[in-house]
Coordinates of C-alpha atoms in Angstrom, one line a residue:
X1033 CA 8.1 4.7 -28.6
X1034 CA 4.6 6.2 -29.1
X1035 CA 3.1 3.0 -30.4
X1036 CA 5.0 1.0 -27.8
X1037 CA 3.5 3.1 -25.1
X1038 CA -0.1 2.5 -26.2
X1039 CA 0.6 -1.2 -26.7
X1040 CA 2.1 -1.6 -23.2
X1041 CA -1.0 0.1 -21.6
X1042 CA -3.1 -2.8 -22.8
X1043 CA -1.0 -5.4 -21.0
X1044 CA 0.7 -3.9 -18.0
X1045 CA 1.0 -1.1 -15.5
X1046 CA 3.6 1.6 -16.0
X1047 CA 5.3 3.4 -13.2
X1048 CA 5.7 7.1 -13.4
X1049 CA 8.1 9.2 -11.4
X1050 CA 7.3 11.4 -8.4
X1051 CA 7.5 15.1 -7.6
X1052 CA 10.1 17.3 -9.3
X1053 CA 9.3 20.5 -7.4
X1054 CA 9.7 18.7 -4.0
X1055 CA 13.1 17.4 -5.1
X1056 CA 14.3 20.8 -6.4
X1057 CA 13.3 22.3 -3.1
X1058 CA 15.1 19.7 -1.1
X1059 CA 18.2 20.3 -3.2
X1060 CA 18.3 24.0 -2.3
X1061 CA 16.1 25.8 -4.8
X1062 CA 14.0 28.2 -2.8
X1063 CA 10.2 28.6 -3.4
X1064 CA 10.6 32.1 -4.8
X1065 CA 12.6 30.8 -7.8
X1066 CA 11.3 29.7 -11.1
X1067 CA 11.6 25.9 -11.0
X1068 CA 10.9 25.5 -14.7
X1069 CA 13.8 27.8 -15.5
X1070 CA 16.1 25.4 -13.7
X1071 CA 16.2 23.5 -17.1
X1072 CA 18.4 26.4 -18.2
X1073 CA 20.0 27.6 -14.9
X1074 CA 20.5 24.2 -13.2
X1075 CA 20.3 21.6 -15.9
X1076 CA 22.7 19.2 -14.1
X1077 CA 20.4 19.2 -11.0
X1078 CA 17.3 18.5 -13.0
X1079 CA 19.2 15.7 -14.8
X1080 CA 20.3 14.2 -11.4
X1081 CA 16.7 14.1 -10.2
X1082 CA 15.5 12.4 -13.3
X1083 CA 18.4 9.8 -12.9
X1084 CA 17.3 9.2 -9.3
X1085 CA 13.8 8.4 -10.4
X1086 CA 15.0 6.2 -13.2
X1087 CA 17.2 4.3 -10.8
X1088 CA 14.2 3.9 -8.5
X1089 CA 12.4 2.1 -11.3
X1090 CA 10.3 4.8 -13.0
X1091 CA 9.3 4.0 -16.5
X1092 CA 7.9 7.4 -17.3
X1093 CA 9.9 10.5 -16.7
X1094 CA 7.9 13.8 -16.6
X1095 CA 9.7 16.9 -17.8
X1096 CA 10.4 19.8 -15.5
X1097 CA 7.9 22.0 -17.3
X1098 CA 4.7 21.9 -15.3
X1099 CA 4.6 25.7 -15.1
X1100 CA 6.5 26.5 -18.3
X1101 CA 3.8 28.5 -20.1
X1102 CA 4.4 32.1 -21.0
X1103 CA 1.8 33.3 -18.5
X1104 CA 3.6 31.5 -15.6
X1105 CA 7.1 32.3 -16.7
X1106 CA 6.6 36.0 -17.3
X1107 CA 6.5 37.1 -13.6
X1108 CA 9.9 35.5 -13.2
X1109 CA 11.4 37.3 -16.2
X1110 CA 11.4 34.2 -18.4
X1111 CA 8.4 34.9 -20.6
X1112 CA 10.4 35.2 -23.7
X1113 CA 12.1 31.8 -23.2
X1114 CA 9.1 29.5 -23.4
X1115 CA 10.4 27.5 -26.3
X1116 CA 13.9 27.2 -24.8
X1117 CA 12.8 26.1 -21.4
X1118 CA 10.4 23.5 -22.7
X1119 CA 12.9 22.2 -25.3
X1120 CA 15.6 22.0 -22.6
X1121 CA 13.3 20.3 -20.1
X1122 CA 12.4 17.6 -22.7
X1123 CA 16.0 17.2 -23.8
X1124 CA 17.2 16.6 -20.3
X1125 CA 14.6 14.0 -19.6
X1126 CA 15.3 12.4 -23.0
X1127 CA 19.0 12.1 -22.2
X1128 CA 18.2 10.2 -19.0
X1129 CA 15.4 8.1 -20.6
X1130 CA 17.4 7.0 -23.6
X1131 CA 15.4 4.6 -25.7
X1132 CA 14.1 2.5 -22.8
X1133 CA 12.0 4.9 -20.8
X1134 CA 9.2 7.2 -21.8
X1135 CA 9.3 10.9 -21.6
X1136 CA 6.1 12.7 -20.8
X1137 CA 5.9 16.4 -21.5
X1138 CA 4.4 17.9 -18.3
X1139 CA 1.8 20.7 -18.8
X1140 CA -0.1 22.4 -16.0
X1141 CA -3.0 24.8 -15.9
X1142 CA -2.6 28.5 -16.7
X1143 CA -2.6 31.2 -14.0
X1144 CA -5.7 32.7 -15.7
X1145 CA -9.4 32.4 -15.2
X1146 CA -11.1 31.0 -18.3
X1147 CA -14.6 31.9 -19.3
X1148 CA -17.2 31.8 -18.0
X1149 CA -15.3 32.4 -14.7
X1150 CA -13.0 34.9 -16.3
X1151 CA -12.3 36.8 -19.5
X1152 CA -9.8 34.3 -21.1
X1153 CA -11.4 32.3 -23.9
X1154 CA -10.7 28.6 -24.5
X1155 CA -9.1 29.6 -27.8
X1156 CA -6.6 31.9 -26.1
X1157 CA -5.8 29.1 -23.6
X1158 CA -5.3 26.7 -26.4
X1159 CA -2.8 29.1 -28.1
X1160 CA -0.8 29.4 -24.8
X1161 CA -0.6 25.6 -24.5
X1162 CA 0.3 25.3 -28.1
X1163 CA 3.3 27.5 -27.6
X1164 CA 4.6 25.4 -24.7
X1165 CA 3.9 22.1 -26.4
X1166 CA 5.9 23.0 -29.5
X1167 CA 9.0 23.3 -27.3
X1168 CA 8.3 19.9 -25.7
X1169 CA 7.9 18.2 -29.0
X1170 CA 11.1 19.8 -30.3
X1171 CA 12.9 18.4 -27.2
X1172 CA 11.9 14.8 -28.0
X1173 CA 8.9 13.8 -25.8
X1174 CA 7.0 10.6 -26.3
X1175 CA 3.6 11.8 -24.9
X1176 CA 1.9 14.7 -23.1
X1177 CA 0.9 14.6 -19.4
X1178 CA -1.7 17.3 -18.7
X1179 CA -1.8 17.4 -14.9
X1180 CA -3.4 19.2 -11.9
X1181 CA -6.2 20.7 -13.9
X1182 CA -9.3 21.8 -12.0
X1183 CA -11.5 23.1 -14.9
X1184 CA -12.8 20.9 -17.6
X1185 CA -12.9 23.6 -20.3
X1186 CA -9.2 24.3 -19.6
X1187 CA -8.0 20.7 -19.8
X1188 CA -10.0 20.2 -23.0
X1189 CA -8.3 23.3 -24.4
X1190 CA -4.9 21.7 -23.5
X1191 CA -6.0 18.5 -25.1
X1192 CA -7.0 20.3 -28.3
X1193 CA -3.6 22.0 -28.4
X1194 CA -1.8 18.6 -28.0
X1195 CA -3.8 17.3 -31.0
X1196 CA -2.8 20.3 -33.1
X1197 CA 0.9 20.3 -32.2
X1198 CA 1.5 16.5 -32.4
X1199 CA -1.6 14.5 -33.5
X1200 CA 0.2 11.2 -33.1
X1201 CA 1.4 11.6 -29.4
X1202 CA -0.7 10.0 -26.7
X1203 CA -2.2 12.3 -23.9
X1204 CA -2.5 11.5 -20.2
X1205 CA -5.3 13.9 -19.0
X1206 CA -5.3 14.3 -15.2
X1207 CA -7.6 16.4 -13.1
X1208 CA -7.1 17.2 -9.4
X1209 CA -9.8 16.6 -6.9
X1210 CA -10.6 17.0 -3.2
X1211 CA -11.2 14.1 -0.7
X1212 CA -14.7 13.7 -2.0
X1213 CA -13.8 13.4 -5.6
X1214 CA -14.8 16.9 -6.8
X1215 CA -12.6 19.4 -8.6
X1216 CA -12.1 22.9 -7.2
X1217 CA -15.0 24.0 -9.3
X1218 CA -17.3 21.4 -8.0
X1219 CA -17.2 19.0 -10.9
X1220 CA -17.6 15.3 -9.9
X1221 CA -15.1 12.8 -11.1
X1222 CA -17.7 10.9 -13.2
X1223 CA -18.5 14.1 -15.2
X1224 CA -15.0 15.1 -16.1
X1225 CA -14.1 11.4 -16.9
X1226 CA -16.9 11.2 -19.4
X1227 CA -15.9 14.5 -21.0
X1228 CA -12.2 13.4 -21.3
X1229 CA -13.3 10.0 -22.7
X1230 CA -15.5 11.7 -25.3
X1231 CA -12.6 14.1 -26.2
X1232 CA -10.4 11.1 -26.9
X1233 CA -7.7 11.3 -24.2
X1234 CA -5.7 8.1 -24.3
X1235 CA -5.4 8.0 -20.5
X1236 CA -7.7 9.6 -17.9
X1237 CA -6.7 10.1 -14.3
X1238 CA -6.2 12.2 -11.2
X1239 CA -3.1 13.6 -9.5
X1240 CA -2.1 16.0 -6.6
X1241 CA -4.3 17.5 -3.9
X1242 CA -5.0 14.3 -1.9
X1243 CA -3.2 11.2 -0.7
X1244 CA -3.5 7.6 -1.9
X1245 CA -6.6 6.6 0.1
X1246 CA -9.1 9.2 -1.2
X1247 CA -7.6 9.1 -4.6
X1248 CA -8.3 5.4 -4.8
X1249 CA -12.0 6.0 -4.1
X1250 CA -12.1 8.6 -7.0
X1251 CA -10.3 6.2 -9.3
X1252 CA -13.0 3.6 -8.6
X1253 CA -15.7 6.1 -9.5
X1254 CA -13.9 7.0 -12.7
X1255 CA -13.5 3.3 -13.7
X1256 CA -17.3 2.9 -13.5
X1257 CA -17.9 5.4 -16.3
X1258 CA -15.0 4.9 -18.8
X1259 CA -13.1 2.1 -20.3
X1260 CA -10.0 4.2 -21.0
X1261 CA -6.7 3.4 -19.2
X1262 CA -6.5 5.1 -15.8
X1263 CA -3.7 6.9 -14.1
X1264 CA -3.2 7.9 -10.4
X1265 CA -0.4 10.1 -9.0
X1266 CA -1.3 11.0 -5.4
X1267 CA 0.4 13.4 -3.0
X1268 CA 2.3 12.0 0.0
X1269 CA -0.8 12.7 2.1
X1270 CA -1.6 16.1 3.5
X1271 CA 1.4 18.2 4.5
X1272 CA 2.1 19.0 8.1
X1273 CA 3.8 22.2 9.4
X1274 CA 7.1 21.1 11.0
X1275 CA 9.4 23.9 12.1
X1276 CA 7.7 26.2 9.5
X1277 CA 8.2 23.7 6.7
X1278 CA 5.4 21.8 5.0
X1279 CA 6.4 18.1 5.4
X1280 CA 4.5 15.3 3.7
X1281 CA 4.2 12.4 6.2
X1282 CA 3.1 9.4 4.1
X1283 CA 5.9 6.8 4.1
X1284 CA 7.1 4.9 1.1
X1285 CA 5.7 1.8 2.7
X1286 CA 2.3 3.3 2.8
X1287 CA 2.6 4.3 -0.8
X1288 CA 3.6 0.7 -1.7
X1289 CA 0.5 -0.7 0.0
X1290 CA -1.7 1.6 -2.0
X1291 CA 0.2 1.0 -5.2
X1292 CA -1.1 -2.5 -5.2
X1293 CA -4.6 -1.3 -4.5
X1294 CA -4.4 1.0 -7.5
X1295 CA -3.3 -1.8 -9.8
X1296 CA -6.0 -4.0 -8.5
X1297 CA -8.5 -1.2 -9.3
X1298 CA -7.3 -1.2 -12.9
X1299 CA -4.9 1.7 -12.9
X1300 CA -2.4 1.5 -15.8
X1301 CA -0.1 4.4 -14.8
X1302 CA 0.8 4.9 -11.2
X1303 CA 3.2 7.4 -9.7
X1304 CA 3.6 10.2 -7.2
X1305 CA 3.0 13.9 -6.9
X1306 CA 3.8 16.5 -4.2
X1307 CA 5.9 15.3 -1.4
X1308 CA 7.0 12.1 -3.1
X1309 CA 10.5 11.2 -4.0
X1310 CA 12.6 8.3 -5.3
X1311 CA 12.1 6.3 -2.2
X1312 CA 8.3 6.3 -2.8
X1313 CA 8.8 5.2 -6.4
X1314 CA 11.2 2.5 -5.4
X1315 CA 8.7 1.1 -2.9
X1316 CA 5.9 1.2 -5.4
X1317 CA 8.1 -0.5 -8.0
X1318 CA 8.5 -3.5 -5.8
X1319 CA 4.8 -3.5 -4.8
X1320 CA 3.4 -3.6 -8.3
X1321 CA 6.2 -5.7 -9.9
X1322 CA 4.1 -8.9 -9.8
X1323 CA 0.7 -7.3 -9.9
X1324 CA 0.9 -6.1 -13.5
X1325 CA -2.5 -6.3 -15.2
X1326 CA -2.4 -8.7 -18.1
X1327 CA -0.3 -11.4 -16.5
X1328 CA -2.1 -14.7 -15.8
X1329 CA -4.3 -14.5 -12.7
X1330 CA -5.7 -17.1 -10.5
X1331 CA -9.4 -17.7 -10.8
X1332 CA -11.0 -18.8 -7.6
X1333 CA -14.0 -21.0 -8.1
X1334 CA -16.7 -21.1 -5.4
X1335 CA -16.1 -24.3 -3.4
X1336 CA -19.6 -25.6 -3.7
X1337 CA -19.0 -26.0 -7.5
X1338 CA -16.1 -28.5 -6.9
X1339 CA -17.1 -32.1 -7.2
X1340 CA -15.7 -34.7 -4.8
X1341 CA -15.1 -32.4 -1.9
X1342 CA -14.7 -34.3 1.4
X1343 CA -16.1 -33.1 4.7
X1344 CA -13.4 -31.3 6.7
X1345 CA -12.5 -32.7 10.1
X1346 CA -14.4 -31.1 13.0
X1347 CA -12.7 -27.8 14.1
X1348 CA -12.4 -29.2 17.7
X1349 CA -10.5 -32.2 16.4
X1350 CA -7.9 -30.4 14.4
X1351 CA -5.8 -28.8 17.1
X1352 CA -5.9 -27.5 20.7
X1353 CA -6.5 -24.0 19.2
X1354 CA -9.4 -25.4 17.2
X1355 CA -10.8 -27.0 20.2
X1356 CA -10.7 -23.8 22.2
X1357 CA -12.3 -21.8 19.3
X1358 CA -15.0 -24.4 18.9
X1359 CA -15.8 -24.3 22.6
X1360 CA -15.9 -20.5 22.7
X1361 CA -13.0 -20.3 25.2
X1362 CA -10.7 -17.3 25.4
X1363 CA -7.4 -17.9 23.5
X1364 CA -4.1 -16.5 24.7
X1365 CA -1.2 -16.1 22.3
X1366 CA 2.2 -14.4 22.2
X1367 CA 4.0 -13.4 19.0
X1368 CA 7.8 -14.2 18.9
X1369 CA 9.8 -13.1 15.9
X1370 CA 12.1 -15.7 14.4
X1371 CA 15.9 -15.2 15.0
X1372 CA 18.1 -13.7 12.4
X1373 CA 20.6 -16.6 12.6
X1374 CA 20.4 -20.4 12.8
X1375 CA 20.4 -20.5 16.6
X1376 CA 16.9 -20.9 17.9
X1377 CA 17.8 -21.7 21.5
X1378 CA 16.7 -18.3 22.8
X1379 CA 13.3 -18.6 21.2
X1380 CA 12.8 -22.1 22.5
X1381 CA 13.6 -21.0 26.0
X1382 CA 11.1 -18.1 25.7
X1383 CA 8.5 -20.7 24.5
X1384 CA 9.2 -22.8 27.5
X1385 CA 8.4 -19.8 29.7
X1386 CA 5.2 -19.2 27.8
X1387 CA 4.1 -22.8 28.1
X1388 CA 4.8 -22.7 31.9
X1389 CA 2.6 -19.6 32.1
X1390 CA -0.3 -21.4 30.4
X1391 CA -0.2 -19.6 27.1
X1392 CA -2.1 -21.5 24.4
X1393 CA -0.2 -20.8 21.3
X1394 CA 3.0 -19.1 20.0
X1395 CA 2.5 -16.9 16.9
X1396 CA 5.4 -16.9 14.5
X1397 CA 5.6 -14.1 11.9
X1398 CA 6.8 -15.0 8.4
X1399 CA 9.5 -12.5 7.4
X1400 CA 8.0 -9.6 9.3
X1401 CA 8.4 -6.3 7.5
X1402 CA 10.1 -8.2 4.7
X1403 CA 13.2 -9.1 6.7
X1404 CA 15.3 -12.2 6.2
X1405 CA 15.1 -14.5 9.3
X1406 CA 14.9 -18.2 10.1
X1407 CA 12.0 -19.7 8.2
X1408 CA 8.8 -19.5 10.2
X1409 CA 7.8 -23.0 9.1
X1410 CA 11.1 -24.5 10.4
X1411 CA 10.8 -22.6 13.6
X1412 CA 7.2 -23.8 14.1
X1413 CA 8.3 -27.4 13.8
X1414 CA 11.2 -26.8 16.2
X1415 CA 8.9 -25.2 18.8
X1416 CA 6.2 -27.9 18.7
X1417 CA 8.7 -30.8 18.8
X1418 CA 11.1 -29.3 21.4
X1419 CA 8.7 -27.5 23.7
X1420 CA 5.3 -29.0 23.1
X1421 CA 3.4 -25.8 22.8
X1422 CA 1.2 -25.2 19.8
X1423 CA 2.3 -22.7 17.2
X1424 CA 0.3 -20.5 14.9
X1425 CA 2.3 -20.1 11.7
X1426 CA 2.0 -16.9 9.7
X1427 CA 2.1 -17.8 6.0
X1428 CA 2.5 -15.1 3.4
X1429 CA 1.8 -14.9 -0.4
X1430 CA 4.9 -12.8 -1.0
X1431 CA 7.7 -15.3 -1.5
X1432 CA 6.1 -18.3 -3.1
X1433 CA 4.3 -19.0 -6.3
X1434 CA 1.1 -21.0 -6.4
X1435 CA 2.8 -24.4 -6.8
X1436 CA 5.1 -23.8 -3.9
X1437 CA 2.2 -22.7 -1.7
X1438 CA 0.2 -25.9 -2.4
X1439 CA 3.4 -28.0 -1.7
X1440 CA 4.1 -26.1 1.5
X1441 CA 0.5 -26.7 2.8
X1442 CA 0.7 -30.4 2.1
X1443 CA 4.1 -30.6 3.8
X1444 CA 3.0 -28.7 6.9
X1445 CA 0.0 -31.0 7.2
X1446 CA 2.2 -34.1 7.0
X1447 CA 4.5 -32.6 9.7
X1448 CA 1.6 -31.9 12.1
X1449 CA 1.5 -28.1 11.8
X1450 CA -2.2 -27.3 11.9
X1451 CA -2.7 -23.6 12.9
X1452 CA -1.9 -21.1 10.2
X1453 CA -2.5 -17.3 9.9
X1454 CA -2.8 -16.3 6.2
X1455 CA -1.6 -12.9 5.2
X1456 CA -0.6 -11.3 1.9
X1457 CA 2.8 -10.1 3.3
X1458 CA 4.9 -7.0 3.2
X1459 CA 6.5 -6.0 -0.1
X1460 CA 10.3 -6.6 -0.1
X1461 CA 11.0 -2.8 -0.5
X1462 CA 10.0 -2.5 3.2
X1463 CA 12.8 -4.8 4.3
X1464 CA 16.5 -5.6 4.3
X1465 CA 16.6 -6.7 0.7
X1466 CA 14.6 -4.2 -1.3
X1467 CA 15.6 -5.6 -4.6
X1468 CA 14.2 -9.1 -3.8
X1469 CA 11.5 -10.2 -6.1
X1470 CA 7.9 -10.3 -4.8
X1471 CA 5.6 -13.1 -6.2
X1472 CA 2.0 -12.5 -5.0
X1473 CA 0.5 -15.1 -7.4
X1474 CA -2.6 -14.9 -5.1
X1475 CA -3.5 -12.7 -2.2
X1476 CA -4.8 -13.7 1.3
X1477 CA -8.3 -14.3 -0.1
X1478 CA -7.0 -16.8 -2.7
X1479 CA -4.7 -18.5 -0.2
X1480 CA -7.5 -18.8 2.3
X1481 CA -9.5 -20.6 -0.4
X1482 CA -6.6 -22.9 -1.1
X1483 CA -6.1 -23.9 2.5
X1484 CA -9.8 -24.5 2.9
X1485 CA -9.8 -26.6 -0.3
X1486 CA -7.1 -28.9 1.2
X1487 CA -9.3 -29.3 4.3
X1488 CA -11.9 -30.6 1.8
X1489 CA -9.3 -33.0 0.3
X1490 CA -8.9 -31.0 -2.9
X1491 CA -6.2 -28.8 -4.5
X1492 CA -7.0 -25.4 -6.1
X1493 CA -7.9 -27.1 -9.4
X1494 CA -10.5 -29.3 -7.7
X1495 CA -8.4 -32.4 -7.9
X1496 CA -8.5 -34.9 -5.1
X1497 CA -5.4 -35.1 -2.9
X1498 CA -6.4 -37.9 -0.6
X1499 CA -7.5 -37.4 3.0
X1500 CA -8.4 -33.8 3.9
X1501 CA -5.9 -31.7 5.9
X1502 CA -6.7 -30.4 9.3
X1503 CA -5.8 -26.7 9.2
X1504 CA -7.3 -24.2 11.5
X1505 CA -7.4 -21.2 9.2
X1506 CA -6.7 -17.7 10.5
X1507 CA -6.5 -14.4 8.6
X1508 CA -5.4 -10.9 9.4
X1509 CA -7.8 -8.0 10.1
X1510 CA -7.1 -4.3 10.1
X1511 CA -9.7 -2.3 12.1
X1512 CA -7.7 0.9 11.5
X1513 CA -7.6 0.6 7.8
X1514 CA -7.6 3.9 6.0
X1515 CA -10.3 2.6 3.7
X1516 CA -12.5 0.7 6.1
X1517 CA -15.1 -0.2 3.6
X1518 CA -12.5 -1.9 1.4
X1519 CA -11.1 -3.7 4.4
X1520 CA -14.6 -4.9 5.4
X1521 CA -15.2 -6.2 1.9
X1522 CA -11.8 -7.9 1.9
X1523 CA -12.4 -9.5 5.3
X1524 CA -15.9 -10.7 4.3
X1525 CA -14.3 -12.3 1.2
X1526 CA -11.8 -14.2 3.5
X1527 CA -14.6 -15.4 5.7
X1528 CA -16.6 -16.6 2.7
X1529 CA -13.5 -18.5 1.5
X1530 CA -13.1 -20.4 4.7
X1531 CA -11.4 -18.3 7.4
X1532 CA -12.2 -19.6 10.9
X1533 CA -10.5 -16.9 13.1
X1534 CA -8.8 -13.6 12.7
X1535 CA -6.0 -11.7 14.5
X1536 CA -6.1 -7.9 14.2
X1537 CA -3.3 -5.4 13.7
X1538 CA -2.1 -3.9 17.0
X1539 CA -4.9 -2.1 18.7
X1540 CA -4.1 1.2 20.6
X1541 CA -7.5 2.9 20.4
X1542 CA -10.1 0.4 21.7
X1543 CA -12.9 2.4 20.0
X1544 CA -11.5 1.6 16.6
X1545 CA -11.6 -2.2 17.3
X1546 CA -15.1 -2.0 18.8
X1547 CA -16.4 -0.1 15.7
X1548 CA -14.9 -2.8 13.5
X1549 CA -16.5 -5.6 15.6
X1550 CA -19.9 -3.9 15.2
X1551 CA -19.5 -3.8 11.4
X1552 CA -18.4 -7.4 10.9
X1553 CA -21.2 -8.8 13.1
X1554 CA -23.1 -10.2 10.0
X1555 CA -20.1 -12.3 9.1
X1556 CA -18.4 -12.6 12.5
X1557 CA -15.7 -15.2 13.2
X1558 CA -13.6 -15.5 16.4
X1559 CA -11.4 -12.4 16.8
X1560 CA -8.1 -12.3 18.6
X1561 CA -7.1 -8.7 19.3
X1562 CA -3.5 -7.8 18.5
X1563 CA -1.8 -5.9 21.4
X1564 CA 1.6 -4.3 21.2
X1565 CA 3.3 -3.2 24.4
X1566 CA 5.2 0.0 23.5
X1567 CA 8.7 0.3 25.1
X1568 CA 9.9 3.8 24.1
X1569 CA 8.9 7.0 22.5
X1570 CA 10.7 6.0 19.3
X1571 CA 8.7 2.7 19.3
X1572 CA 5.5 4.7 19.6
X1573 CA 6.4 7.2 16.9
X1574 CA 7.4 4.3 14.6
X1575 CA 4.1 2.6 15.1
X1576 CA 2.2 5.8 14.7
X1577 CA 3.8 7.0 11.5
X1578 CA 5.5 4.1 9.7
X1579 CA 3.2 1.1 10.1
X1580 CA 0.3 1.3 7.7
X1581 CA -3.1 0.6 9.2
X1582 CA -1.9 1.1 12.8
X1583 CA -3.4 4.1 14.6
X1584 CA -1.7 5.4 17.8
X1585 CA -3.6 8.3 19.2
X1586 CA -1.6 11.5 19.8
X1587 CA -2.4 11.3 23.5
X1588 CA -0.6 8.0 23.8
X1589 CA 2.4 9.2 21.9
X1590 CA 2.6 12.1 24.3
X1591 CA 2.2 9.8 27.2
X1592 CA 5.2 7.8 26.0
X1593 CA 7.1 11.0 25.4
X1594 CA 6.7 12.0 29.0
X1595 CA 7.5 8.6 30.4
X1596 CA 10.6 8.2 28.1
X1597 CA 11.9 11.6 29.4
X1598 CA 12.0 10.1 32.9
X1599 CA 13.7 6.7 32.2
X1600 CA 13.7 3.6 30.1
X1601 CA 11.9 1.8 32.9
X1602 CA 9.2 4.4 33.1
X1603 CA 8.7 4.2 29.3
X1604 CA 8.4 0.4 29.6
X1605 CA 5.9 0.6 32.4
X1606 CA 3.8 3.2 30.5
X1607 CA 3.8 1.0 27.5
X1608 CA 2.6 -2.0 29.5
X1609 CA -0.1 0.1 31.2
X1610 CA -1.3 1.3 27.8
X1611 CA -1.5 -2.3 26.5
X1612 CA -3.3 -3.5 29.6
X1613 CA -5.8 -0.7 29.3
X1614 CA -6.5 -1.5 25.7
X1615 CA -7.0 -5.2 26.4
X1616 CA -9.2 -4.5 29.4
X1617 CA -11.5 -2.2 27.3
X1618 CA -12.1 -4.9 24.6
X1619 CA -11.8 -8.2 26.4
X1620 CA -15.5 -8.8 26.7
X1621 CA -16.0 -8.4 23.0
X1622 CA -13.2 -10.5 21.7
X1623 CA -12.4 -14.2 21.6
X1624 CA -8.7 -14.1 22.5
X1625 CA -5.6 -12.0 22.4
X1626 CA -2.3 -12.0 20.7
X1627 CA 0.4 -10.0 22.5
X1628 CA 3.6 -9.2 20.7
X1629 CA 6.8 -9.7 22.7
X1630 CA 8.8 -6.6 22.0
X1631 CA 12.4 -7.6 21.0
X1632 CA 11.5 -11.1 22.0
X1633 CA 11.0 -10.2 25.7
X1634 CA 8.2 -12.5 26.7
X1635 CA 8.3 -11.1 30.2
X1636 CA 6.7 -7.9 28.8
X1637 CA 3.9 -9.9 27.2
X1638 CA 2.7 -11.9 30.1
X1639 CA 1.6 -9.0 32.4
X1640 CA -0.6 -7.7 29.5
X1641 CA -2.5 -10.9 29.3
X1642 CA -3.3 -10.7 33.0
X1643 CA -5.6 -7.8 32.1
X1644 CA -8.0 -10.4 30.7
X1645 CA -7.7 -12.7 33.8
X1646 CA -11.5 -13.0 34.2
X1647 CA -11.8 -14.4 30.7
X1648 CA -9.2 -17.1 31.1

């Protein structure tokens, strides 16, 4: 298994498990108990937690031995059972892992101050780690995971102990950092990464202390100074005090989003730390399934290098939307979710209402939040033919491989569907069918390039396909992205590849959108602001806490709380007022608006658009 582990790291990303302590606590073990001793006192519970992580898709199970050194066990009365607790912890994980999963012996820092900050020498620390590690090796581990270290000299002592006890076992060496990428002793990520690289750690990484967003920034800094495989195991954000309990608020969906970012940054081992559970690991499994490093990737050539490219049709000639964009006229759009069944009569009737109200286009999501609904392409054709209003088809990279995407685009062009909004798509774990396979051959940048290539009469390989298509190419934009710099880079890349307009995530705080507009000014394309009329407190809380990239200010959630306490009607009116206020605040800086129709109720969308009446 040891050689297999090292070999796999060269070709793919491995998924580690999540927190053990969090799960033990949730299963009734109080904080004043020795969690490591649960290997002896509650072995069945420890085994069940390992089994839950294995079922969620974890490929590396960490032993319940993070604090199983003599120095940490002694205050609980277990100081003389170091070998037994570590051996048992490894054996329990080994029983669950069998021969298919890897078992990592978890080793954390000592509760002592090492020199020069204290009186404990590195040699004494090495001896303490050696005692713990012998028990882990006896229990059958495949590798060591040194985690949550804050002092370089201490983790180097642990690494030395691992080499002494089991020279052939790989070592994952993980430090813990703050939001700025520094350890608790002020050591920058670059410095400890170089030290661990020089010491020969097989994997270098970070875990604990911070959530996914700041950890990603630290990982990128580490990647710049070492060629070693990287690991990342973030907390579920920062804990909040809820009824005197520390609750971690980051959702599994949020973790899934960042899992893909970690993989794209070159991380070879990704997992979770404090506050995470099997649900987070399950979501991450789906998100990274098709993003494993080492698989064939799509190389996007700059378009100017492709010979034989035709001149695209003028934007104004491609569609009514294209004509409005080309003329600089304000665009109005309403988003309607496809039906769950085969009956589209209700949607068609809503579209007739929108056409009668003078709305320009109907936006059609493609499997929103990874749910199974009528195909967006089919609904777009129905709407345009039965109602005569233009559609804007959302098209995702999630469900189709590269060949299917090229075929779809050509088919859509032949059927007269010209307006498309290109998005990467939500991972299946977020939806009704969490075990569905994600594809993601390319992301929204690559798909934008592909659509623009067909507008030049070429396929992705630069082969001529006949007359150019007439797509009006839209992309998504997330002004409230946790890592705004990354979002700006991603947005710029989409513009460079051919994006012609963008629709933002729902905007509740106008200042966030205005800041985003300022930053994209050098590569500005027409922007349609996404507006979502809230209908209830539950709706507001869902948007605030469970939709990545959407920021709902606390004052607005409280406003919906007060209104919802009065009546459903009051909540609806408050939601409409909030939406109208947001649009009114940004209407002079944007090129159009997309209003979502909550639960398909277009009558709630139309009053919002009236807030931009002077732009129509």
